Coordinates of N, CA and C and ligand atoms in Angstrom, one line a residue:
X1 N 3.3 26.6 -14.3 CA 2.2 25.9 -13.7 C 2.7 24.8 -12.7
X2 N 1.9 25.4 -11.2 CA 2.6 23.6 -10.5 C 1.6 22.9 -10.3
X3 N 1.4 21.2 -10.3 CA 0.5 20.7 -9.9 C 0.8 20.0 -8.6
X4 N -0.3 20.1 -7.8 CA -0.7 19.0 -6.6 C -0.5 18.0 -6.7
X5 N -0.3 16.4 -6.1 CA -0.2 15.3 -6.6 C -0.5 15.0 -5.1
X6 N -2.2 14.3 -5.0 CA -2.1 13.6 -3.6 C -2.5 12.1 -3.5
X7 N -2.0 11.3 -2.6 CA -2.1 9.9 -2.5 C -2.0 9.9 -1.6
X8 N -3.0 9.2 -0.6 CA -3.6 8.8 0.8 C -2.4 8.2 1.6
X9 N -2.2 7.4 0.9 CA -1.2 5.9 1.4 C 0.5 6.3 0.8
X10 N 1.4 5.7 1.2 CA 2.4 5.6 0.5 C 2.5 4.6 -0.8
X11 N 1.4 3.4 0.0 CA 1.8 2.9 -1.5 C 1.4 3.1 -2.8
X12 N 0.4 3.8 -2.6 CA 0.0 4.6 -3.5 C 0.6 6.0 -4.7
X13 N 1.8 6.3 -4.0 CA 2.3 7.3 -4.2 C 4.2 6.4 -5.2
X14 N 4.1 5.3 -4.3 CA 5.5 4.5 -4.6 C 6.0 4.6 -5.9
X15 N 5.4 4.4 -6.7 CA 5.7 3.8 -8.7 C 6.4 5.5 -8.4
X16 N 5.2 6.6 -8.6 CA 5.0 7.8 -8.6 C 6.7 8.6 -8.5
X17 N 6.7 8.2 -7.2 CA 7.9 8.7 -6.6 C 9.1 8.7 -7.2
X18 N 9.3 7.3 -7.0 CA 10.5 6.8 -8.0 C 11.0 7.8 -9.4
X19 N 9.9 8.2 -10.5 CA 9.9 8.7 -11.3 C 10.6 10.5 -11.3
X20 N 10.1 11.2 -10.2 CA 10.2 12.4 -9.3 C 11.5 12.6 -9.9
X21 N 11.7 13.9 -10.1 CA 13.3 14.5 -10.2 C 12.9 15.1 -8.7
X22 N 13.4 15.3 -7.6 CA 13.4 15.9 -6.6 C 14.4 17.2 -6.6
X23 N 13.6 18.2 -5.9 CA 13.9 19.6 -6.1 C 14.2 19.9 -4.5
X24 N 13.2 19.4 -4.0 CA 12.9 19.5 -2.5 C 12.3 18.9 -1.6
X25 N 12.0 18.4 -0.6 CA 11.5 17.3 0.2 C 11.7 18.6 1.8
X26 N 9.7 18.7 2.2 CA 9.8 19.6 3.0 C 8.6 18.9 4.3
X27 N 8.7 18.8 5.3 CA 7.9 18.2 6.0 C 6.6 19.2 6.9
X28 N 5.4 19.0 6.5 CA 4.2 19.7 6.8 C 3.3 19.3 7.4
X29 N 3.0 19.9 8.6 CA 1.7 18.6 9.5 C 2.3 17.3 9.6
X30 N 3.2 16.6 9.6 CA 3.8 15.0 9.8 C 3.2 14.2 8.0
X31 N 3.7 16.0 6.9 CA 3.1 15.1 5.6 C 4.4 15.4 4.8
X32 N 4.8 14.8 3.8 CA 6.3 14.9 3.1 C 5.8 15.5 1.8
X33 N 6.2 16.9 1.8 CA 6.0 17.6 0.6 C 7.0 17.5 -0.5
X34 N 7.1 16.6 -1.5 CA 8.1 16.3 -2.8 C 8.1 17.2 -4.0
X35 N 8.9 18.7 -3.8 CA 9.0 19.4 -5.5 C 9.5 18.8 -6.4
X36 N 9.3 18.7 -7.0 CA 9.8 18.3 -8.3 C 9.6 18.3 -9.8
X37 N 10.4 17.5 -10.4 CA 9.8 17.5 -12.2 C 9.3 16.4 -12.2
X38 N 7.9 16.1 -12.6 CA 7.6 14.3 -12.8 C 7.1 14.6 -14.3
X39 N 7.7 13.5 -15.5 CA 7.2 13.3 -16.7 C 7.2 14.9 -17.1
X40 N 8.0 15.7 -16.9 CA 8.3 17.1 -17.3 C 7.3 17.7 -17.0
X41 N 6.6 18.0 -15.7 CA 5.7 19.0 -15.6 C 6.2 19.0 -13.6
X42 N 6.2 20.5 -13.1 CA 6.4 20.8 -12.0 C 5.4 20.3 -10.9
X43 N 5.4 19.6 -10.4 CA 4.6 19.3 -9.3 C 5.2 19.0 -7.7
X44 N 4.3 18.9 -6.9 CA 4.3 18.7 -5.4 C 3.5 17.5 -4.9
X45 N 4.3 16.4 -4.6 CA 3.8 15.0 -4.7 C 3.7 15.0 -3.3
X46 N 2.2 14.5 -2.5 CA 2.3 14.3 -1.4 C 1.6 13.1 -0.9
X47 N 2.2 12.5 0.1 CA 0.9 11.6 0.6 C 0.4 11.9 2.3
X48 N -0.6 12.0 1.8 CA -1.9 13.4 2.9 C -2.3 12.1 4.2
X49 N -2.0 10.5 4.1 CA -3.1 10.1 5.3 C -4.4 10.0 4.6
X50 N -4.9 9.1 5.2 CA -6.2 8.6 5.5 C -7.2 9.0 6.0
X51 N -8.1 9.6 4.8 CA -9.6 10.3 5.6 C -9.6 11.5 5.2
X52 N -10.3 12.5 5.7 CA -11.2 13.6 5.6 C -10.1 14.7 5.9
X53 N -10.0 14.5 7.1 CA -9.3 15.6 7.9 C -7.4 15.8 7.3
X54 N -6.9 14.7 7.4 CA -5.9 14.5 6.4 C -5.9 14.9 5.1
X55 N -7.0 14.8 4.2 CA -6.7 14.9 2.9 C -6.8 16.8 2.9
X56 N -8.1 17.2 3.8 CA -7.9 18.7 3.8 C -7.2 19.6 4.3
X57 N -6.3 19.7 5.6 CA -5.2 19.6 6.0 C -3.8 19.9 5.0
X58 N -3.9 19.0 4.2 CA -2.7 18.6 3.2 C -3.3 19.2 1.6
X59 N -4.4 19.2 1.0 CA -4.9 19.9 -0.1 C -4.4 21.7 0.6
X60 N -5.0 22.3 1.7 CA -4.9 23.8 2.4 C -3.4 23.8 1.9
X61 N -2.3 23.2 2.4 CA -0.8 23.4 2.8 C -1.0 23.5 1.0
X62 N -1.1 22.7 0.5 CA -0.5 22.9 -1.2 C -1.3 24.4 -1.8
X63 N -2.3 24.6 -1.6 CA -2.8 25.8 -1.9 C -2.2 27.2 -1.4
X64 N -2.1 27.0 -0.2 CA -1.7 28.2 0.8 C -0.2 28.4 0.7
X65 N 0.8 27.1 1.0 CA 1.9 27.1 0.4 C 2.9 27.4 -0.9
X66 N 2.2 26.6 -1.5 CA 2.8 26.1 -2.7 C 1.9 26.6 -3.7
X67 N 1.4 27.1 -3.5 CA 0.3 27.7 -4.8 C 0.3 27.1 -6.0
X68 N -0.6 26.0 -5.3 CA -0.5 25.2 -6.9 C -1.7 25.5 -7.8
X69 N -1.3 25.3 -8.8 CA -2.0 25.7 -10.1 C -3.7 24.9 -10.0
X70 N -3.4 23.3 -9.7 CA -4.5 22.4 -10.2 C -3.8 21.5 -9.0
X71 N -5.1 20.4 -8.9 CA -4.5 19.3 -7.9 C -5.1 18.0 -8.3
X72 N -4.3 16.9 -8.9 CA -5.0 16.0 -9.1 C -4.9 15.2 -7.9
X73 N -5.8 14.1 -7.6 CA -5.7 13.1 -6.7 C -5.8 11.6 -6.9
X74 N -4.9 10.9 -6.4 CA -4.8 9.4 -7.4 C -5.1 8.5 -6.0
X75 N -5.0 7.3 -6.4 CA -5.0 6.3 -5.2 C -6.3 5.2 -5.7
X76 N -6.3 4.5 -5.2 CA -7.7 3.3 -4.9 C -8.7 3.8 -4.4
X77 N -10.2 3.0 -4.5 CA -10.9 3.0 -4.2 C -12.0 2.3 -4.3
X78 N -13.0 2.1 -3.7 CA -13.8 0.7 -3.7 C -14.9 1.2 -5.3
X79 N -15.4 0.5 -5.8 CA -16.5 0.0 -7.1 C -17.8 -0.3 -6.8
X80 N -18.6 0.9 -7.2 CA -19.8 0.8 -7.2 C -20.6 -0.2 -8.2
X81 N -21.7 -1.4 -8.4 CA -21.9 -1.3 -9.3 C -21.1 -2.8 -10.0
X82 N -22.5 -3.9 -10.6 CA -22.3 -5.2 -11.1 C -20.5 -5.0 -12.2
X83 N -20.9 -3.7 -12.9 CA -19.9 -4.2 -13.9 C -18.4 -3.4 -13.7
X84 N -18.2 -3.0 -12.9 CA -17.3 -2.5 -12.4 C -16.1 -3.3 -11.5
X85 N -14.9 -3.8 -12.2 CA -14.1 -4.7 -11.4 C -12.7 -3.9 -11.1
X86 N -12.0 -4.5 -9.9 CA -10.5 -4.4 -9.5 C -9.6 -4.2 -11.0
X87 N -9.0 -2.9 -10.8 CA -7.7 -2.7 -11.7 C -8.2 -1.5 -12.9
X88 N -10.2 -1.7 -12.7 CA -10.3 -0.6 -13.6 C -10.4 1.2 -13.1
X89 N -10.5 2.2 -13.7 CA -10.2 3.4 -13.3 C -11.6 4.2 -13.4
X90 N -11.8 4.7 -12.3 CA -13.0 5.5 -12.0 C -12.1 7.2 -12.0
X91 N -12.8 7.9 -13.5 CA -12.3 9.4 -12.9 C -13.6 9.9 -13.1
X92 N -13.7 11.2 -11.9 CA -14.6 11.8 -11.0 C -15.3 12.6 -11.9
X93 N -16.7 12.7 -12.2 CA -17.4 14.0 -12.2 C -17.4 15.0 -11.6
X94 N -17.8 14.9 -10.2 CA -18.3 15.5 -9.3 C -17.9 14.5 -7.4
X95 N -17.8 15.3 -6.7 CA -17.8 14.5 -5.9 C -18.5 14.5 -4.3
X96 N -18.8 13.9 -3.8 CA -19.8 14.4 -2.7 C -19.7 13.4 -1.1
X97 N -19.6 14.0 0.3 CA -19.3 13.4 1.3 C -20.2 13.0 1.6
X98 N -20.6 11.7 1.4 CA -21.7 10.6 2.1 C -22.0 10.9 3.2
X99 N -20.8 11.1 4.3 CA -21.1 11.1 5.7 C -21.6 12.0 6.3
X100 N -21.9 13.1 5.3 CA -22.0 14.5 5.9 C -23.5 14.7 6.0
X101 N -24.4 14.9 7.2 CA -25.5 14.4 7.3 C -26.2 15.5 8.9
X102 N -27.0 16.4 8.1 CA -27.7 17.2 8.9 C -29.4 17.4 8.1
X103 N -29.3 16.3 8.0 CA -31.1 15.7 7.2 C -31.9 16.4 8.6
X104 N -31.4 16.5 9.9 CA -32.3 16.8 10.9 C -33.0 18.4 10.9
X105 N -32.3 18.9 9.7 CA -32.3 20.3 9.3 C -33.2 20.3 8.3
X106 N -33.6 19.6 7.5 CA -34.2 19.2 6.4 C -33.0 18.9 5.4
X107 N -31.9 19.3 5.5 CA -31.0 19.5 4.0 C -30.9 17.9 3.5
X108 N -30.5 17.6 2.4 CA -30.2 16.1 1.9 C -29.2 15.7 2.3
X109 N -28.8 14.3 2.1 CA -27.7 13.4 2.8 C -26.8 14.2 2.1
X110 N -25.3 14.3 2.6 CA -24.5 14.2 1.6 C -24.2 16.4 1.5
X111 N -25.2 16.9 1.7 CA -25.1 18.3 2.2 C -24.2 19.0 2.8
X112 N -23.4 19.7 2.2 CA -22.9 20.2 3.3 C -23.5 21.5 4.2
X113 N -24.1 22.1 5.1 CA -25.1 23.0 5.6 C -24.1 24.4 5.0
X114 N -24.7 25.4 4.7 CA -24.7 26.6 4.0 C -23.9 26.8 3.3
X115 N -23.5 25.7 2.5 CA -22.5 25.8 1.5 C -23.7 26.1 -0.3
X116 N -23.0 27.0 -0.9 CA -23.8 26.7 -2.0 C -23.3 25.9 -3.1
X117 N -23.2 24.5 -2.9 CA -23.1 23.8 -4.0 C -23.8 22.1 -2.9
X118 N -24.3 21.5 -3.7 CA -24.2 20.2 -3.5 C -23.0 19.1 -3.5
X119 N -23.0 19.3 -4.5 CA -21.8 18.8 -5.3 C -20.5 19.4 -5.6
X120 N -18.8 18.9 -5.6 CA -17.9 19.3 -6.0 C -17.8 19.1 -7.5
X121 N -17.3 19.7 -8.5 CA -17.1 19.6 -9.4 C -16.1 19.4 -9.7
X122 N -15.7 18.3 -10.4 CA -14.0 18.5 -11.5 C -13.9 19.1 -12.3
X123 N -13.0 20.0 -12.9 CA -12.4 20.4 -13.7 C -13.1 19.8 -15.3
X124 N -13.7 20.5 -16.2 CA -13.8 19.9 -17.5 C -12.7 19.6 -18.2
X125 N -11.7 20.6 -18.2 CA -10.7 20.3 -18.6 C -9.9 18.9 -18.4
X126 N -10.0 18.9 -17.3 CA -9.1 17.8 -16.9 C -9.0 16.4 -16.4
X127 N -10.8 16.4 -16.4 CA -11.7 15.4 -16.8 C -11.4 15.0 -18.0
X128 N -11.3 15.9 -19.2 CA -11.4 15.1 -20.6 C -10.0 14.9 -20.7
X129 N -8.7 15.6 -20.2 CA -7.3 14.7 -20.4 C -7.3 13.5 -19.8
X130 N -7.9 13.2 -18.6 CA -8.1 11.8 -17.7 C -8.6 10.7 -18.7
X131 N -9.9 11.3 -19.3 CA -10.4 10.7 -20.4 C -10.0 10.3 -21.8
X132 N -9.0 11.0 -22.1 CA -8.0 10.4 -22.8 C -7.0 9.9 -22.7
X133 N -6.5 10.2 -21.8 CA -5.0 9.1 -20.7 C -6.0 8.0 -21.2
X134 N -7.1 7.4 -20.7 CA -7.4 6.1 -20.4 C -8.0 5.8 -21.5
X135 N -8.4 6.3 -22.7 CA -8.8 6.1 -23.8 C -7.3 5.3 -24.3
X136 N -6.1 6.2 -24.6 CA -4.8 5.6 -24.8 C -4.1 4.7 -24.4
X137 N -4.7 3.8 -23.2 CA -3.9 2.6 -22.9 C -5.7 1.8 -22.7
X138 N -5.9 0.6 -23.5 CA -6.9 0.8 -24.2 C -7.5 -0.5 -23.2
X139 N -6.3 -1.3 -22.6 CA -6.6 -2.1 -21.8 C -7.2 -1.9 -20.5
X140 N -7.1 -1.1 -20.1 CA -7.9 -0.3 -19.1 C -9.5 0.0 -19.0
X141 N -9.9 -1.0 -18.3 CA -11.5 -0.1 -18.1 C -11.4 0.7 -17.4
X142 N -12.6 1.8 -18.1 CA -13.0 3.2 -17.4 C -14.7 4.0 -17.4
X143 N -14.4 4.5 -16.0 CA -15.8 5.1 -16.2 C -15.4 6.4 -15.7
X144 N -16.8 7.0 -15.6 CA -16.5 8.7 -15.5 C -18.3 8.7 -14.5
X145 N -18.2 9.2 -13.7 CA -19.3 10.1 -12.6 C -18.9 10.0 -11.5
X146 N -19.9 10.3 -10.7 CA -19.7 10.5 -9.3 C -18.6 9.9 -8.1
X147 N -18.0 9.9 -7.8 CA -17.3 9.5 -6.2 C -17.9 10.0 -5.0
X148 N -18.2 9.2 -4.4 CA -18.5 9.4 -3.0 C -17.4 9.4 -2.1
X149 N -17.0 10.0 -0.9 CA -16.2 10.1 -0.1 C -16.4 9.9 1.8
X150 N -16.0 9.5 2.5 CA -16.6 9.4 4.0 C -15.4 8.7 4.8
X151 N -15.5 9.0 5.9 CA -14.7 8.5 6.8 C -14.9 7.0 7.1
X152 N -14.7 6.1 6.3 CA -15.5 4.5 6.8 C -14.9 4.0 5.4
X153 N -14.1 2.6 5.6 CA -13.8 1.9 4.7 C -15.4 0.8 4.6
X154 N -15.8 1.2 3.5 CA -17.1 0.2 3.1 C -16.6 -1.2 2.6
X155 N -17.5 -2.2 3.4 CA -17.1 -3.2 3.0 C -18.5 -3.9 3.7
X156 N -19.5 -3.4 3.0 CA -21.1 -4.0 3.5 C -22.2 -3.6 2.0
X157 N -22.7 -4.9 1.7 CA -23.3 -4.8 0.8 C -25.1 -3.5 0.7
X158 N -25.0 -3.8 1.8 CA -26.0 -3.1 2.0 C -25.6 -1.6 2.3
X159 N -24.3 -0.8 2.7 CA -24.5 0.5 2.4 C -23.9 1.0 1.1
X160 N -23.2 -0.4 -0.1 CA -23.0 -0.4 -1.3 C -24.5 0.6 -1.9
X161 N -25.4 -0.5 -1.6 CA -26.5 -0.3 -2.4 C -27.1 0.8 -2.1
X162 N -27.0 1.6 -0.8 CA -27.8 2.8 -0.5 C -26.8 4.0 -1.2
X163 N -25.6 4.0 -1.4 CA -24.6 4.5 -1.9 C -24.7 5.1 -3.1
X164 N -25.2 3.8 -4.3 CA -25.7 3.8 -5.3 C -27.2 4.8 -5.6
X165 N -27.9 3.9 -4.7 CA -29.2 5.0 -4.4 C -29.6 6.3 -4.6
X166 N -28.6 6.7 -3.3 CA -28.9 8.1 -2.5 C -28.4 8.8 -3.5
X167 N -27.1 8.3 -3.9 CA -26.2 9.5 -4.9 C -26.4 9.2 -6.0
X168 N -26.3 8.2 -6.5 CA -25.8 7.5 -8.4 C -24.4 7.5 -7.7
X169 N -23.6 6.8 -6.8 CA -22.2 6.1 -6.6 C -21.7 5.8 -7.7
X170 N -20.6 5.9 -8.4 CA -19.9 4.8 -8.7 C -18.8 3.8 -8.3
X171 N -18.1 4.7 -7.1 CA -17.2 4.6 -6.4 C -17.0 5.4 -4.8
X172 N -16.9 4.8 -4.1 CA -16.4 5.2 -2.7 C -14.6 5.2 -2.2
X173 N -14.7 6.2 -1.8 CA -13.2 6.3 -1.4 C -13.2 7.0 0.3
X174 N -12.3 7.3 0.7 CA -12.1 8.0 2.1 C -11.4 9.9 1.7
X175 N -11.3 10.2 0.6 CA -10.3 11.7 0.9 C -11.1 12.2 -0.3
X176 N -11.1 12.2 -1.2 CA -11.4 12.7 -2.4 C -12.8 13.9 -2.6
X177 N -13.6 13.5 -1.9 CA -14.4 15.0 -1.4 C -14.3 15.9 -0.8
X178 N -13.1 15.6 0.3 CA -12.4 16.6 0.8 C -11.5 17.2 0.2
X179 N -11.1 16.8 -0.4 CA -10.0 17.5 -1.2 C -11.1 18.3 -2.4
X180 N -11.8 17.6 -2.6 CA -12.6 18.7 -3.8 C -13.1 20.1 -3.0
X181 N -13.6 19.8 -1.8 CA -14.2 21.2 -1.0 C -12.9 22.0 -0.9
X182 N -11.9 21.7 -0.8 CA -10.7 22.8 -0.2 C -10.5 23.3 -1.6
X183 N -10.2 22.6 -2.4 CA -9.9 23.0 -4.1 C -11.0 24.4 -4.4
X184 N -12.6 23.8 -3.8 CA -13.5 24.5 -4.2 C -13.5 25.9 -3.4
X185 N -13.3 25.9 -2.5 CA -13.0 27.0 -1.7 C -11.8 28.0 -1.8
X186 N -10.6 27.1 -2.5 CA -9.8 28.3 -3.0 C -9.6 28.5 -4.5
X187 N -11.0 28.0 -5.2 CA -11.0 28.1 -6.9 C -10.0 27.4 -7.4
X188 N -9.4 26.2 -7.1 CA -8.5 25.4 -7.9 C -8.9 24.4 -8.7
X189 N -8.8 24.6 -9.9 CA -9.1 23.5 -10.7 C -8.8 22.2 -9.8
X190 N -9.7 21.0 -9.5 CA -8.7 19.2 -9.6 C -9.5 18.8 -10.6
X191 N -9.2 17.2 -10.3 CA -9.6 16.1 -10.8 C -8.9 15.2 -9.7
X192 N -10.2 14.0 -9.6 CA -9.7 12.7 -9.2 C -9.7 11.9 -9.9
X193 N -8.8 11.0 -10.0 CA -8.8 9.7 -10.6 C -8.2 8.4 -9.9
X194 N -9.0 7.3 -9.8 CA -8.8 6.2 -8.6 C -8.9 4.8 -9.3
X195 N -8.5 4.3 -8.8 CA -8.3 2.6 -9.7 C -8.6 1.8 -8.8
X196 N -9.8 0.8 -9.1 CA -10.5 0.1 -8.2 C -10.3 -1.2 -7.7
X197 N -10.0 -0.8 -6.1 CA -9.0 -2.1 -5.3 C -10.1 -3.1 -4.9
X198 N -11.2 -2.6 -4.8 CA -12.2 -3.9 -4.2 C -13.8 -3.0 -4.3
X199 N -14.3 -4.3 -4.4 CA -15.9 -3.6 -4.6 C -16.5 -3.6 -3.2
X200 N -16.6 -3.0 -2.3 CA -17.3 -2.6 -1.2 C -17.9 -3.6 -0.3
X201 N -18.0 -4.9 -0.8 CA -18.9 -5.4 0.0 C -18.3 -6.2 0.9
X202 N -18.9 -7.2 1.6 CA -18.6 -7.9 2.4 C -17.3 -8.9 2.3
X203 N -16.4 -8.7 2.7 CA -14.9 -9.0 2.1 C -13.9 -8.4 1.4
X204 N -14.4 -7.3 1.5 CA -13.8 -5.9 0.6 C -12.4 -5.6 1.0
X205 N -12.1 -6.0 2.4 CA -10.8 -5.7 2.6 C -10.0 -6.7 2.0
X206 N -10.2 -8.3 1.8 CA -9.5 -8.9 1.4 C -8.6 -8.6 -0.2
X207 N -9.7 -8.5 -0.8 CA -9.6 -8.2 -2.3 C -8.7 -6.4 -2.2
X208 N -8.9 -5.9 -1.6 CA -8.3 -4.6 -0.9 C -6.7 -5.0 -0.9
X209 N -6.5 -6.1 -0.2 CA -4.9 -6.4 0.1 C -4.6 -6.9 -1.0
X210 N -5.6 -7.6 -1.9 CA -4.8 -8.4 -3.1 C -4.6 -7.4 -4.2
X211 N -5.8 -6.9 -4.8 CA -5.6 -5.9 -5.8 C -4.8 -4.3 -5.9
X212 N -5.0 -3.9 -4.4 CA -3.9 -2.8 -4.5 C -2.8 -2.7 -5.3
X213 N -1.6 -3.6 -5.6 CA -0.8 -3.1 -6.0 C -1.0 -3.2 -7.8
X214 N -2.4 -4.1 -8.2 CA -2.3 -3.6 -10.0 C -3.1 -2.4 -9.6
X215 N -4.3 -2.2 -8.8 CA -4.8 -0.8 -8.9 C -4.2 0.4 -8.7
X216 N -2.8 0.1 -8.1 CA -2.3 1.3 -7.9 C -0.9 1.7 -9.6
X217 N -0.8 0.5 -10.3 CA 0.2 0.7 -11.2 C -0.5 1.0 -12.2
X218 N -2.4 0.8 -12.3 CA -3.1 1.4 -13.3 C -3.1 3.1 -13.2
X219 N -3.3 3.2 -11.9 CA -3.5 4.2 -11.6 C -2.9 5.7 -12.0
X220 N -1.2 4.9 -12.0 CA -0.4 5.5 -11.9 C 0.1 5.7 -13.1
X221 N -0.6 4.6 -14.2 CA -0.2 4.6 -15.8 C -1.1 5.8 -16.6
X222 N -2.3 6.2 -15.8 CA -3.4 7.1 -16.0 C -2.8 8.2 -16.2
X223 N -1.9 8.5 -14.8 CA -1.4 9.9 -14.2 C -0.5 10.4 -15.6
X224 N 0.6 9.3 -15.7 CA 1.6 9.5 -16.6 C 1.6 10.0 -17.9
X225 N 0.1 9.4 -18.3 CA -0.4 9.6 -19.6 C -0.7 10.8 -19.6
X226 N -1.7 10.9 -18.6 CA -2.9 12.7 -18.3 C -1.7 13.5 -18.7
X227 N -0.2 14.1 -17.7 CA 0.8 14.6 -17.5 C 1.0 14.8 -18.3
X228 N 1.6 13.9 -20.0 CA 2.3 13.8 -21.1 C 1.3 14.6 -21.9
X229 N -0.1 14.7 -21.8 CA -0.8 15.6 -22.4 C -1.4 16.7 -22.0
X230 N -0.8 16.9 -20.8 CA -1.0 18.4 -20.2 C -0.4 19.6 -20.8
Ligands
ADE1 N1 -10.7 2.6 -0.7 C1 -10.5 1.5 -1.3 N2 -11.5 0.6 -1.1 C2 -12.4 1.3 -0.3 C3 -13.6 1.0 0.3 N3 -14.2 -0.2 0.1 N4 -14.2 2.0 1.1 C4 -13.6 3.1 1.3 N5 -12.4 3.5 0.7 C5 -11.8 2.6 -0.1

């Protein structure tokens, strides 16, 4: 069994890497494909870029390529929601592109047109190992539903709130529903799991630059755990 491993950013992917027994290092679309053993299971560690088009692009190559088994996806992402703070871990229910919007058709926000599903689904399976990674490192807050995904770093309280609304948000990110549609399109089990760098609103970037790097070493304590119980 090989897994997928995607992370937006490099620094996202950093802790990650380090750990890597490297097998092979192959370059695809301007993306660095990493075989290897991490925490004794076979994987393909990549970092896909920023956004939509990147993340599906780079999910295709690991499927089409590399025929991977399952694909998880790690990285930050903003916090829906009073009680939700920086450093804690949001893993995905389901996940759905905000931005995708042909309401002029009648279909709902968030639709993708003649697709039959609304919603992406994670993996049960691997939803409930995520859910135990973070049950076992006990310092960690966690939640479990929805992610939203869209080409737009949010950082406005006011499309926080419609976020929450329209979908039941918990979290906003930029790749993670893309990658769920390619997964869904070629029957591959994922899961996402994201560690939250800043809550969306107005100043969101700053707390963005500060929290990143515990969000990203929670994140990455999740991965390790999930892995060890795969
Ligand atoms: N990733 C981390 N924070 C984010 C935000 N506020 N909006 C979109 N993607 C993010």
């Amino acid at each position: 069994m090989t897994i997928g491993i995607i992370a937006a950013m490099a620094e996202e992917l950093e802790i990650l890497l380090k750990d890597l027994v490297l097998d092979e290092k192959r370059k695809k679309a301007n993306m660095a494909f990493h075989k290897g053993k991490l925490y004794g299971k076979d994987v393909v560690a990549v970092v896909c870029g920023i956004g939509k088009v990147n993340s599906a692009i780079c999910t295709q190559i690991l499927a089409s390529e590399y025929n991977v088994d399952k694909v998880i996806n790690v990285g930050v992402a903003g916090g829906i929601g009073k009680e939700i703070y920086p450093g804690d871990i949001v893993v995905a229910e389901n996940l759905v592109q905000h931005d995708m919007d042909t309401t002029a058709f009648g279909d709902k926000m968030g639709q993708i047109p003649r697709l039959s599903t609304f919603d992406f689904k994670c993996d049960e399976e691997m939803i409930n190992l995520a859910k135990k990674a973070c049950e076992e490192i006990s310092e960690i807050n966690s939640f479990t539903g929805r992610i939203v995904s869209g080409d737009q770093f949010v950082a406005n309280i006011e499309k926080i709130k419609w976020l929450e609304k329209e979908f039941g948000a918990i979290s906003c990110e930029m790749e993670g529903a893309s990658i769920a549609q390619v997964c869904y399109l070629n029957s591959i089990p994922f899961v996402v799991i994201r560690s939250i760098s800043d809550n969306a609103n107005n100043g969101a970037h700053m707390d963005y630059e500060k929290f990143t790097p515990i969000a990203v070493k929670n994140s990455t304590r999740i991965l390790n755990k999930m892995l060890n119980l795969m």
